[in-house]
Amino acid sequence: MSPQQDRPGLKKAPDADVHPTTPPTTSDDRSLRRLGATTGDSIGMPDKDKLVSLEVQVPKSLRRSVRNEAERRGVTVDDVVAEALRNRPIH
Amino acid sequence: MTVVSVLSMKGGVGKSTVALGLASAAWSRGLRTLLIDLDPQANATMAVDVGTPEFTASDVLADARPGIAQEAIVDSGWGPSMKVIGSERALEHRNVASGRNSALRLRTALATTPKGFDLVLIDCPPSLGELTRNALSASDRAIIVTEPNHFATHGAAEALEAVSVIAATTNPRLRAATVVINRLRSDDREHAFHVEQLTLQHGELVFPHAIPECAGIPLSQRAVSPLHSWHSPGSREVSEVFDDLLDSLMPAPKPGTRDSSLTLKRYL
């Protein structure tokens, strides 16, 4: 069964390697990590990059789609957008 | 093409066994069959000898573009007439609703699947969650599997209600379900009691031939072989029940009439 020519083929789901019993990552978890990142009793490893705001205008339907994906995967909208930007093709 | 979901709310009653038995009956007739394993336990995937497929039903449902399911179809060890969309543990992630029309993702993904299949069989997980909703929303027929015991018959009633809800909402072409009694022991009075109760409660929805308990079924599954290729008297008897069940789903002319030795009439 060959993929159709005019569109990207099927890919593995992003959560294919995530065990179903793994708790979802929430924004609260990340906030907690950030708060503790500069202390000796930090809960997680400090992030490599500082988190900053990026305000963009996108179609409403796209925002809805991103929110739905975030809800389905149990992550934040920030995580979905950051992942998409990180994986963008570099020309 | 007929699309059939095999479901039950209760686990361990033999959904995969019935799905595989129907697949075996179709295999023995040379029907071009697609088996879709929607159970994250992936037992049906194991039983048709497909190894570890690159893409599974989990990936298909996550993508859900029209026709994308055909890219996850793989060959089985049963021969060229039997194709498979396999399962994996991660399919459990798809058992929750995600966005609008969440229950139609499988139907959409199958939308432009080539018409080359005579039969599509969907093996559901033991729940009435989003995977089962997707299966029923994509199906023409539903088979509800039960054992003749108290808890299983209660689960069968719940599954029948689920079929009615889907038929009244997302899939009007879904016909009334057939209840199949699995693992019947002919000398067990408790089984006879529950067969009678099931027939009283659900009438003609109960398939008139029960599947007897048979050692050949797990043996053939372990050997990743169709039941119809397993030659023992018990296996032949069970194979005939699956032939009858397949006839009820997609009638086909057959020479002579079968003398099925184990029918519900013996208990009524």
mmCIF file of C-alpha atoms in Angstrom:
data_model
loop_
_atom_site.group_PDB
_atom_site.id
_atom_site.type_symbol
_atom_site.label_atom_id
_atom_site.label_comp_id
_atom_site.label_asym_id
_atom_site.label_seq_id
_atom_site.Cartn_x
_atom_site.Cartn_y
_atom_site.Cartn_z
ATOM 1 C CA MET A 1 0.000 0.000 0.000
ATOM 2 C CA SER A 2 1.921 3.036 -1.152
ATOM 3 C CA PRO A 3 1.285 6.513 0.225
ATOM 4 C CA GLN A 4 -0.456 9.017 -1.984
ATOM 5 C CA GLN A 5 1.940 11.265 -3.880
ATOM 6 C CA ASP A 6 0.419 14.633 -3.052
ATOM 7 C CA ARG A 7 0.556 14.652 0.714
ATOM 8 C CA PRO A 8 2.869 13.638 3.544
ATOM 9 C CA GLY A 9 2.581 10.015 4.544
ATOM 10 C CA LEU A 10 1.446 8.497 7.797
ATOM 11 C CA LYS A 11 3.802 9.117 10.722
ATOM 12 C CA LYS A 12 4.087 7.558 14.139
ATOM 13 C CA ALA A 13 1.839 9.270 16.676
ATOM 14 C CA PRO A 14 3.823 11.653 18.936
ATOM 15 C CA ASP A 15 2.899 9.586 21.985
ATOM 16 C CA ALA A 16 3.772 6.215 20.439
ATOM 17 C CA ASP A 17 6.588 5.663 22.930
ATOM 18 C CA VAL A 18 4.749 7.088 25.934
ATOM 19 C CA HIS A 19 3.411 4.454 28.280
ATOM 20 C CA PRO A 20 -0.352 4.919 28.729
ATOM 21 C CA THR A 21 0.033 5.155 32.497
ATOM 22 C CA THR A 22 2.543 8.033 32.326
ATOM 23 C CA PRO A 23 1.012 11.123 33.961
ATOM 24 C CA PRO A 24 0.544 13.994 31.519
ATOM 25 C CA THR A 25 2.981 16.883 31.728
ATOM 26 C CA THR A 26 1.156 20.008 32.841
ATOM 27 C CA SER A 27 2.134 23.640 32.905
ATOM 28 C CA ASP A 28 2.056 23.417 36.714
ATOM 29 C CA ASP A 29 4.817 20.809 36.633
ATOM 30 C CA ARG A 30 6.968 23.049 34.502
ATOM 31 C CA SER A 31 6.360 26.062 36.716
ATOM 32 C CA LEU A 32 7.471 24.004 39.667
ATOM 33 C CA ARG A 33 10.659 22.977 37.883
ATOM 34 C CA ARG A 34 11.405 26.573 36.975
ATOM 35 C CA LEU A 35 10.847 27.796 40.496
ATOM 36 C CA GLY A 36 13.277 25.290 41.890
ATOM 37 C CA ALA A 37 15.827 25.532 39.140
ATOM 38 C CA THR A 38 18.129 27.904 40.954
ATOM 39 C CA THR A 39 18.084 26.155 44.306
ATOM 40 C CA GLY A 40 19.866 23.108 45.582
ATOM 41 C CA ASP A 41 16.621 21.231 46.106
ATOM 42 C CA SER A 42 15.293 21.729 42.596
ATOM 43 C CA ILE A 43 12.849 19.092 41.483
ATOM 44 C CA GLY A 44 14.040 18.841 37.906
ATOM 45 C CA MET A 45 17.037 19.833 35.865
ATOM 46 C CA PRO A 46 17.081 23.511 34.867
ATOM 47 C CA ASP A 47 15.966 24.157 31.300
ATOM 48 C CA LYS A 48 18.755 25.041 28.905
ATOM 49 C CA ASP A 49 16.947 28.019 27.409
ATOM 50 C CA LYS A 50 15.178 30.795 29.231
ATOM 51 C CA LEU A 51 11.448 30.830 28.458
ATOM 52 C CA VAL A 52 10.224 34.019 26.804
ATOM 53 C CA SER A 53 6.950 35.192 25.293
ATOM 54 C CA LEU A 54 6.225 35.139 21.558
ATOM 55 C CA GLU A 55 3.014 36.773 20.489
ATOM 56 C CA VAL A 56 1.758 35.904 17.014
ATOM 57 C CA GLN A 57 -1.511 36.262 15.091
ATOM 58 C CA VAL A 58 -2.864 33.006 13.668
ATOM 59 C CA PRO A 59 -6.225 31.939 12.202
ATOM 60 C CA LYS A 60 -8.747 31.096 14.893
ATOM 61 C CA SER A 61 -9.210 27.598 13.489
ATOM 62 C CA LEU A 62 -5.476 26.963 13.831
ATOM 63 C CA ARG A 63 -5.519 28.072 17.453
ATOM 64 C CA ARG A 64 -8.445 25.723 18.088
ATOM 65 C CA SER A 65 -6.601 22.896 16.406
ATOM 66 C CA VAL A 66 -3.478 23.501 18.521
ATOM 67 C CA ARG A 67 -5.550 23.609 21.702
ATOM 68 C CA ASN A 68 -7.268 20.351 20.760
ATOM 69 C CA GLU A 69 -3.950 18.664 20.080
ATOM 70 C CA ALA A 70 -2.536 19.896 23.395
ATOM 71 C CA GLU A 71 -5.583 18.554 25.231
ATOM 72 C CA ARG A 72 -5.395 15.222 23.443
ATOM 73 C CA ARG A 73 -1.678 14.783 24.195
ATOM 74 C CA GLY A 74 -1.925 16.054 27.758
ATOM 75 C CA VAL A 75 0.580 18.864 27.209
ATOM 76 C CA THR A 76 0.326 22.652 27.097
ATOM 77 C CA VAL A 77 -0.344 24.803 24.032
ATOM 78 C CA ASP A 78 3.145 26.261 24.578
ATOM 79 C CA ASP A 79 4.615 22.754 24.295
ATOM 80 C CA VAL A 80 2.822 22.056 20.995
ATOM 81 C CA VAL A 81 3.843 25.379 19.433
ATOM 82 C CA ALA A 82 7.434 25.081 20.662
ATOM 83 C CA GLU A 83 7.657 21.569 19.219
ATOM 84 C CA ALA A 84 6.309 22.746 15.848
ATOM 85 C CA LEU A 85 8.788 25.620 15.715
ATOM 86 C CA ARG A 86 11.653 23.388 16.803
ATOM 87 C CA ASN A 87 10.853 20.887 14.037
ATOM 88 C CA ARG A 88 10.331 23.441 11.250
ATOM 89 C CA PRO A 89 12.346 22.916 8.088
ATOM 90 C CA ILE A 90 15.439 25.146 7.943
ATOM 91 C CA HIS A 91 16.118 26.655 4.499
ATOM 92 C CA MET B 1 -17.812 -4.476 1.671
ATOM 93 C CA THR B 2 -19.237 -5.244 5.105
ATOM 94 C CA VAL B 3 -17.676 -3.670 8.219
ATOM 95 C CA VAL B 4 -18.226 -5.617 11.439
ATOM 96 C CA SER B 5 -17.252 -4.600 14.977
ATOM 97 C CA VAL B 6 -16.747 -7.266 17.624
ATOM 98 C CA LEU B 7 -17.257 -5.820 21.090
ATOM 99 C CA SER B 8 -18.186 -6.352 24.711
ATOM 100 C CA MET B 9 -18.016 -4.163 27.768
ATOM 101 C CA LYS B 10 -16.544 -7.010 29.788
ATOM 102 C CA GLY B 11 -13.007 -8.242 29.251
ATOM 103 C CA GLY B 12 -11.981 -11.846 28.758
ATOM 104 C CA VAL B 13 -15.198 -13.055 27.143
ATOM 105 C CA GLY B 14 -13.548 -13.836 23.807
ATOM 106 C CA LYS B 15 -13.872 -10.770 21.572
ATOM 107 C CA SER B 16 -10.562 -11.443 19.876
ATOM 108 C CA THR B 17 -11.396 -15.140 19.627
ATOM 109 C CA VAL B 18 -14.642 -14.342 17.805
ATOM 110 C CA ALA B 19 -12.977 -11.745 15.576
ATOM 111 C CA LEU B 20 -10.274 -14.285 14.708
ATOM 112 C CA GLY B 21 -12.852 -17.049 14.215
ATOM 113 C CA LEU B 22 -14.743 -14.877 11.741
ATOM 114 C CA ALA B 23 -11.453 -13.958 10.066
ATOM 115 C CA SER B 24 -10.657 -17.656 9.826
ATOM 116 C CA ALA B 25 -14.049 -18.417 8.254
ATOM 117 C CA ALA B 26 -13.466 -15.617 5.743
ATOM 118 C CA TRP B 27 -9.935 -16.924 5.111
ATOM 119 C CA SER B 28 -11.269 -20.418 4.403
ATOM 120 C CA ARG B 29 -13.563 -18.948 1.719
ATOM 121 C CA GLY B 30 -10.836 -16.785 0.216
ATOM 122 C CA LEU B 31 -12.656 -13.568 1.094
ATOM 123 C CA ARG B 32 -10.450 -10.493 0.975
ATOM 124 C CA THR B 33 -10.472 -9.451 4.608
ATOM 125 C CA LEU B 34 -9.048 -6.546 6.595
ATOM 126 C CA LEU B 35 -8.678 -7.139 10.328
ATOM 127 C CA ILE B 36 -8.366 -3.925 12.364
ATOM 128 C CA ASP B 37 -7.133 -4.483 15.895
ATOM 129 C CA LEU B 38 -8.505 -1.676 18.097
ATOM 130 C CA ASP B 39 -7.574 -3.394 21.353
ATOM 131 C CA PRO B 40 -4.341 -2.022 22.890
ATOM 132 C CA GLN B 41 -3.627 -5.541 24.187
ATOM 133 C CA ALA B 42 -2.919 -6.408 20.524
ATOM 134 C CA ASN B 43 -3.896 -10.075 20.875
ATOM 135 C CA ALA B 44 -5.493 -10.244 17.430
ATOM 136 C CA THR B 45 -2.369 -8.653 15.946
ATOM 137 C CA MET B 46 -0.264 -11.405 17.520
ATOM 138 C CA ALA B 47 -2.566 -14.152 16.299
ATOM 139 C CA VAL B 48 -2.319 -13.286 12.614
ATOM 140 C CA ASP B 49 1.453 -13.220 12.579
ATOM 141 C CA VAL B 50 2.289 -9.701 11.441
ATOM 142 C CA GLY B 51 5.293 -9.154 13.702
ATOM 143 C CA THR B 52 5.680 -5.538 14.807
ATOM 144 C CA PRO B 53 4.033 -3.350 12.178
ATOM 145 C CA GLU B 54 5.608 0.064 11.568
ATOM 146 C CA PHE B 55 2.249 1.822 11.762
ATOM 147 C CA THR B 56 -0.739 0.825 13.831
ATOM 148 C CA ALA B 57 -4.332 1.823 14.484
ATOM 149 C CA SER B 58 -2.962 4.297 17.042
ATOM 150 C CA ASP B 59 -1.129 6.220 14.306
ATOM 151 C CA VAL B 60 -4.156 6.042 12.006
ATOM 152 C CA LEU B 61 -6.481 7.505 14.638
ATOM 153 C CA ALA B 62 -3.967 10.189 15.637
ATOM 154 C CA ASP B 63 -3.737 11.298 12.002
ATOM 155 C CA ALA B 64 -7.292 10.605 10.821
ATOM 156 C CA ARG B 65 -6.953 12.150 7.363
ATOM 157 C CA PRO B 66 -9.353 10.688 4.799
ATOM 158 C CA GLY B 67 -8.004 7.384 3.517
ATOM 159 C CA ILE B 68 -4.848 7.421 5.684
ATOM 160 C CA ALA B 69 -5.708 3.951 7.033
ATOM 161 C CA GLN B 70 -4.487 2.301 3.861
ATOM 162 C CA GLU B 71 -0.914 3.279 4.746
ATOM 163 C CA ALA B 72 -1.076 1.164 7.903
ATOM 164 C CA ILE B 73 -2.356 -1.987 6.181
ATOM 165 C CA VAL B 74 0.150 -4.849 6.297
ATOM 166 C CA ASP B 75 0.217 -8.446 5.114
ATOM 167 C CA SER B 76 -0.501 -11.212 7.589
ATOM 168 C CA GLY B 77 0.997 -14.644 8.008
ATOM 169 C CA TRP B 78 -2.341 -16.132 6.948
ATOM 170 C CA GLY B 79 -1.762 -15.433 3.286
ATOM 171 C CA PRO B 80 -2.597 -12.812 0.687
ATOM 172 C CA SER B 81 -6.344 -12.613 1.362
ATOM 173 C CA MET B 82 -5.885 -11.489 4.967
ATOM 174 C CA LYS B 83 -4.579 -7.954 5.622
ATOM 175 C CA VAL B 84 -4.206 -6.252 8.972
ATOM 176 C CA ILE B 85 -4.041 -2.885 10.685
ATOM 177 C CA GLY B 86 -2.273 -3.849 13.868
ATOM 178 C CA SER B 87 -2.426 -2.548 17.403
ATOM 179 C CA GLU B 88 0.082 -1.481 20.028
ATOM 180 C CA ARG B 89 0.012 -0.437 23.656
ATOM 181 C CA ALA B 90 0.025 3.269 22.736
ATOM 182 C CA LEU B 91 -3.432 2.813 21.215
ATOM 183 C CA GLU B 92 -4.710 3.328 24.750
ATOM 184 C CA HIS B 93 -3.976 7.054 24.257
ATOM 185 C CA ARG B 94 -6.712 7.121 21.605
ATOM 186 C CA ASN B 95 -9.392 5.818 23.988
ATOM 187 C CA VAL B 96 -10.383 9.334 25.062
ATOM 188 C CA ALA B 97 -12.344 11.854 23.031
ATOM 189 C CA SER B 98 -10.240 14.485 21.264
ATOM 190 C CA GLY B 99 -11.993 17.379 19.639
ATOM 191 C CA ARG B 100 -15.088 17.556 17.495
ATOM 192 C CA ASN B 101 -16.125 14.419 15.570
ATOM 193 C CA SER B 102 -13.692 12.392 17.630
ATOM 194 C CA ALA B 103 -15.792 9.243 17.146
ATOM 195 C CA LEU B 104 -15.563 9.546 13.355
ATOM 196 C CA ARG B 105 -11.778 9.427 13.059
ATOM 197 C CA LEU B 106 -11.640 5.765 12.020
ATOM 198 C CA ARG B 107 -14.507 6.135 9.554
ATOM 199 C CA THR B 108 -12.727 9.114 8.004
ATOM 200 C CA ALA B 109 -9.412 7.291 7.879
ATOM 201 C CA LEU B 110 -11.090 4.344 6.126
ATOM 202 C CA ALA B 111 -13.092 6.588 3.799
ATOM 203 C CA THR B 112 -11.157 6.053 0.607
ATOM 204 C CA THR B 113 -9.751 2.635 1.415
ATOM 205 C CA PRO B 114 -9.730 0.658 -1.823
ATOM 206 C CA LYS B 115 -12.931 -1.287 -2.367
ATOM 207 C CA GLY B 116 -10.944 -4.497 -2.712
ATOM 208 C CA PHE B 117 -12.034 -5.874 0.648
ATOM 209 C CA ASP B 118 -15.088 -8.079 1.044
ATOM 210 C CA LEU B 119 -15.031 -7.880 4.826
ATOM 211 C CA VAL B 120 -13.548 -5.541 7.436
ATOM 212 C CA LEU B 121 -13.432 -6.911 10.995
ATOM 213 C CA ILE B 122 -12.761 -4.583 13.942
ATOM 214 C CA ASP B 123 -11.664 -6.129 17.229
ATOM 215 C CA CYS B 124 -12.669 -3.678 19.992
ATOM 216 C CA PRO B 125 -11.161 -3.197 23.453
ATOM 217 C CA PRO B 126 -13.115 -4.265 26.546
ATOM 218 C CA SER B 127 -14.680 -0.884 27.180
ATOM 219 C CA LEU B 128 -17.253 1.417 25.665
ATOM 220 C CA GLY B 129 -14.760 4.276 25.332
ATOM 221 C CA GLU B 130 -13.635 6.249 22.314
ATOM 222 C CA LEU B 131 -12.051 3.299 20.512
ATOM 223 C CA THR B 132 -15.296 1.332 20.592
ATOM 224 C CA ARG B 133 -17.239 4.460 19.593
ATOM 225 C CA ASN B 134 -14.919 4.829 16.610
ATOM 226 C CA ALA B 135 -15.388 1.177 15.674
ATOM 227 C CA LEU B 136 -19.184 1.321 15.849
ATOM 228 C CA SER B 137 -19.288 4.617 13.970
ATOM 229 C CA ALA B 138 -17.431 2.958 11.095
ATOM 230 C CA SER B 139 -19.420 -0.307 11.055
ATOM 231 C CA ASP B 140 -22.426 -1.838 9.330
ATOM 232 C CA ARG B 141 -22.846 -4.618 11.865
ATOM 233 C CA ALA B 142 -21.927 -5.292 15.497
ATOM 234 C CA ILE B 143 -21.237 -8.604 17.191
ATOM 235 C CA ILE B 144 -21.529 -8.572 20.975
ATOM 236 C CA VAL B 145 -19.661 -11.391 22.651
ATOM 237 C CA THR B 146 -20.700 -12.771 26.004
ATOM 238 C CA GLU B 147 -20.138 -15.801 28.153
ATOM 239 C CA PRO B 148 -23.069 -17.518 29.853
ATOM 240 C CA ASN B 149 -22.418 -16.044 33.299
ATOM 241 C CA HIS B 150 -23.878 -13.274 35.420
ATOM 242 C CA PHE B 151 -21.325 -10.502 34.885
ATOM 243 C CA ALA B 152 -20.848 -11.140 31.177
ATOM 244 C CA THR B 153 -24.564 -11.112 30.393
ATOM 245 C CA HIS B 154 -24.847 -7.765 32.193
ATOM 246 C CA GLY B 155 -21.989 -6.459 30.036
ATOM 247 C CA ALA B 156 -23.792 -7.689 26.923
ATOM 248 C CA ALA B 157 -26.844 -5.609 27.807
ATOM 249 C CA GLU B 158 -24.630 -2.551 28.245
ATOM 250 C CA ALA B 159 -22.988 -3.152 24.879
ATOM 251 C CA LEU B 160 -26.372 -3.541 23.174
ATOM 252 C CA GLU B 161 -27.371 -0.170 24.566
ATOM 253 C CA ALA B 162 -24.130 1.338 23.260
ATOM 254 C CA VAL B 163 -24.907 0.033 19.774
ATOM 255 C CA SER B 164 -28.375 1.604 19.939
ATOM 256 C CA VAL B 165 -26.902 4.946 20.980
ATOM 257 C CA ILE B 166 -24.388 4.994 18.141
ATOM 258 C CA ALA B 167 -27.057 3.927 15.624
ATOM 259 C CA ALA B 168 -29.258 6.782 16.828
ATOM 260 C CA THR B 169 -26.487 9.382 16.743
ATOM 261 C CA THR B 170 -23.317 9.032 14.705
ATOM 262 C CA ASN B 171 -24.063 6.015 12.492
ATOM 263 C CA PRO B 172 -27.627 5.378 11.277
ATOM 264 C CA ARG B 173 -26.451 2.564 8.980
ATOM 265 C CA LEU B 174 -25.396 0.439 11.979
ATOM 266 C CA ARG B 175 -27.834 -2.458 12.180
ATOM 267 C CA ALA B 176 -29.084 -4.182 15.329
ATOM 268 C CA ALA B 177 -26.370 -6.163 17.028
ATOM 269 C CA THR B 178 -26.022 -9.929 17.217
ATOM 270 C CA VAL B 179 -25.235 -11.440 20.620
ATOM 271 C CA VAL B 180 -22.877 -14.408 20.417
ATOM 272 C CA ILE B 181 -22.473 -16.758 23.382
ATOM 273 C CA ASN B 182 -18.916 -17.975 23.766
ATOM 274 C CA ARG B 183 -17.298 -20.779 25.735
ATOM 275 C CA LEU B 184 -20.496 -22.692 26.370
ATOM 276 C CA ARG B 185 -20.244 -25.951 28.327
ATOM 277 C CA SER B 186 -23.050 -28.290 27.389
ATOM 278 C CA ASP B 187 -23.086 -30.016 30.794
ATOM 279 C CA ASP B 188 -23.144 -26.845 32.913
ATOM 280 C CA ARG B 189 -26.554 -26.003 34.389
ATOM 281 C CA GLU B 190 -25.473 -22.465 35.265
ATOM 282 C CA HIS B 191 -24.587 -21.906 31.609
ATOM 283 C CA ALA B 192 -27.972 -23.275 30.552
ATOM 284 C CA PHE B 193 -29.693 -20.856 32.933
ATOM 285 C CA HIS B 194 -27.879 -17.820 31.492
ATOM 286 C CA VAL B 195 -28.491 -18.931 27.915
ATOM 287 C CA GLU B 196 -32.184 -19.014 28.728
ATOM 288 C CA GLN B 197 -32.013 -15.579 30.367
ATOM 289 C CA LEU B 198 -30.140 -14.080 27.426
ATOM 290 C CA THR B 199 -32.715 -15.452 25.013
ATOM 291 C CA LEU B 200 -35.582 -14.138 27.132
ATOM 292 C CA GLN B 201 -33.998 -10.689 27.379
ATOM 293 C CA HIS B 202 -32.745 -10.245 23.839
ATOM 294 C CA GLY B 203 -34.823 -12.652 21.775
ATOM 295 C CA GLU B 204 -33.743 -13.053 18.174
ATOM 296 C CA LEU B 205 -30.705 -10.859 18.691
ATOM 297 C CA VAL B 206 -29.058 -13.913 20.284
ATOM 298 C CA PHE B 207 -27.244 -15.958 17.649
ATOM 299 C CA PRO B 208 -28.796 -19.444 17.668
ATOM 300 C CA HIS B 209 -25.474 -21.309 17.630
ATOM 301 C CA ALA B 210 -23.250 -20.924 20.675
ATOM 302 C CA ILE B 211 -19.493 -21.346 20.522
ATOM 303 C CA PRO B 212 -18.570 -24.363 22.625
ATOM 304 C CA GLU B 213 -15.536 -24.413 24.865
ATOM 305 C CA CYS B 214 -12.759 -25.891 22.758
ATOM 306 C CA ALA B 215 -9.087 -26.584 23.446
ATOM 307 C CA GLY B 216 -8.273 -26.130 19.764
ATOM 308 C CA ILE B 217 -8.972 -22.383 19.860
ATOM 309 C CA PRO B 218 -6.055 -21.339 22.103
ATOM 310 C CA LEU B 219 -3.817 -23.881 20.387
ATOM 311 C CA SER B 220 -4.493 -22.422 16.948
ATOM 312 C CA GLN B 221 -3.986 -18.898 18.307
ATOM 313 C CA ARG B 222 -0.625 -19.849 19.787
ATOM 314 C CA ALA B 223 0.320 -21.423 16.465
ATOM 315 C CA VAL B 224 -0.726 -18.165 14.692
ATOM 316 C CA SER B 225 -2.896 -20.258 12.371
ATOM 317 C CA PRO B 226 -6.496 -19.892 11.208
ATOM 318 C CA LEU B 227 -8.836 -22.061 13.261
ATOM 319 C CA HIS B 228 -10.138 -23.583 10.029
ATOM 320 C CA SER B 229 -6.698 -25.061 9.359
ATOM 321 C CA TRP B 230 -6.668 -26.753 12.766
ATOM 322 C CA HIS B 231 -7.857 -30.299 12.337
ATOM 323 C CA SER B 232 -9.451 -31.721 15.435
ATOM 324 C CA PRO B 233 -13.090 -32.694 15.980
ATOM 325 C CA GLY B 234 -13.634 -29.816 18.441
ATOM 326 C CA SER B 235 -12.013 -27.263 16.150
ATOM 327 C CA ARG B 236 -14.138 -28.396 13.221
ATOM 328 C CA GLU B 237 -17.297 -27.992 15.288
ATOM 329 C CA VAL B 238 -16.310 -24.463 16.359
ATOM 330 C CA SER B 239 -15.269 -23.592 12.809
ATOM 331 C CA GLU B 240 -18.760 -24.480 11.638
ATOM 332 C CA VAL B 241 -20.283 -22.075 14.154
ATOM 333 C CA PHE B 242 -18.054 -19.303 12.795
ATOM 334 C CA ASP B 243 -19.093 -20.264 9.259
ATOM 335 C CA ASP B 244 -22.716 -19.846 10.289
ATOM 336 C CA LEU B 245 -21.968 -16.533 11.967
ATOM 337 C CA LEU B 246 -20.222 -15.282 8.831
ATOM 338 C CA ASP B 247 -23.230 -16.428 6.778
ATOM 339 C CA SER B 248 -25.477 -14.321 8.972
ATOM 340 C CA LEU B 249 -23.307 -11.286 8.308
ATOM 341 C CA MET B 250 -22.787 -11.753 4.593
ATOM 342 C CA PRO B 251 -24.935 -14.595 3.251
ATOM 343 C CA ALA B 252 -23.291 -16.798 0.675
ATOM 344 C CA PRO B 253 -24.652 -19.868 -1.107
ATOM 345 C CA LYS B 254 -23.231 -23.055 0.349
ATOM 346 C CA PRO B 255 -23.678 -26.630 -0.717
ATOM 347 C CA GLY B 256 -25.961 -28.661 1.549
ATOM 348 C CA THR B 257 -27.094 -27.767 5.035
ATOM 349 C CA ARG B 258 -24.941 -28.055 8.096
ATOM 350 C CA ASP B 259 -25.901 -30.179 11.061
ATOM 351 C CA SER B 260 -24.588 -28.098 13.924
ATOM 352 C CA SER B 261 -24.611 -30.269 17.003
ATOM 353 C CA LEU B 262 -24.540 -27.556 19.630
ATOM 354 C CA THR B 263 -27.386 -25.099 19.437
ATOM 355 C CA LEU B 264 -29.235 -23.100 22.020
ATOM 356 C CA LYS B 265 -32.365 -25.150 21.379
ATOM 357 C CA ARG B 266 -30.874 -27.921 23.453
ATOM 358 C CA TYR B 267 -31.114 -25.694 26.520
ATOM 359 C CA LEU B 268 -34.592 -24.273 26.070
#
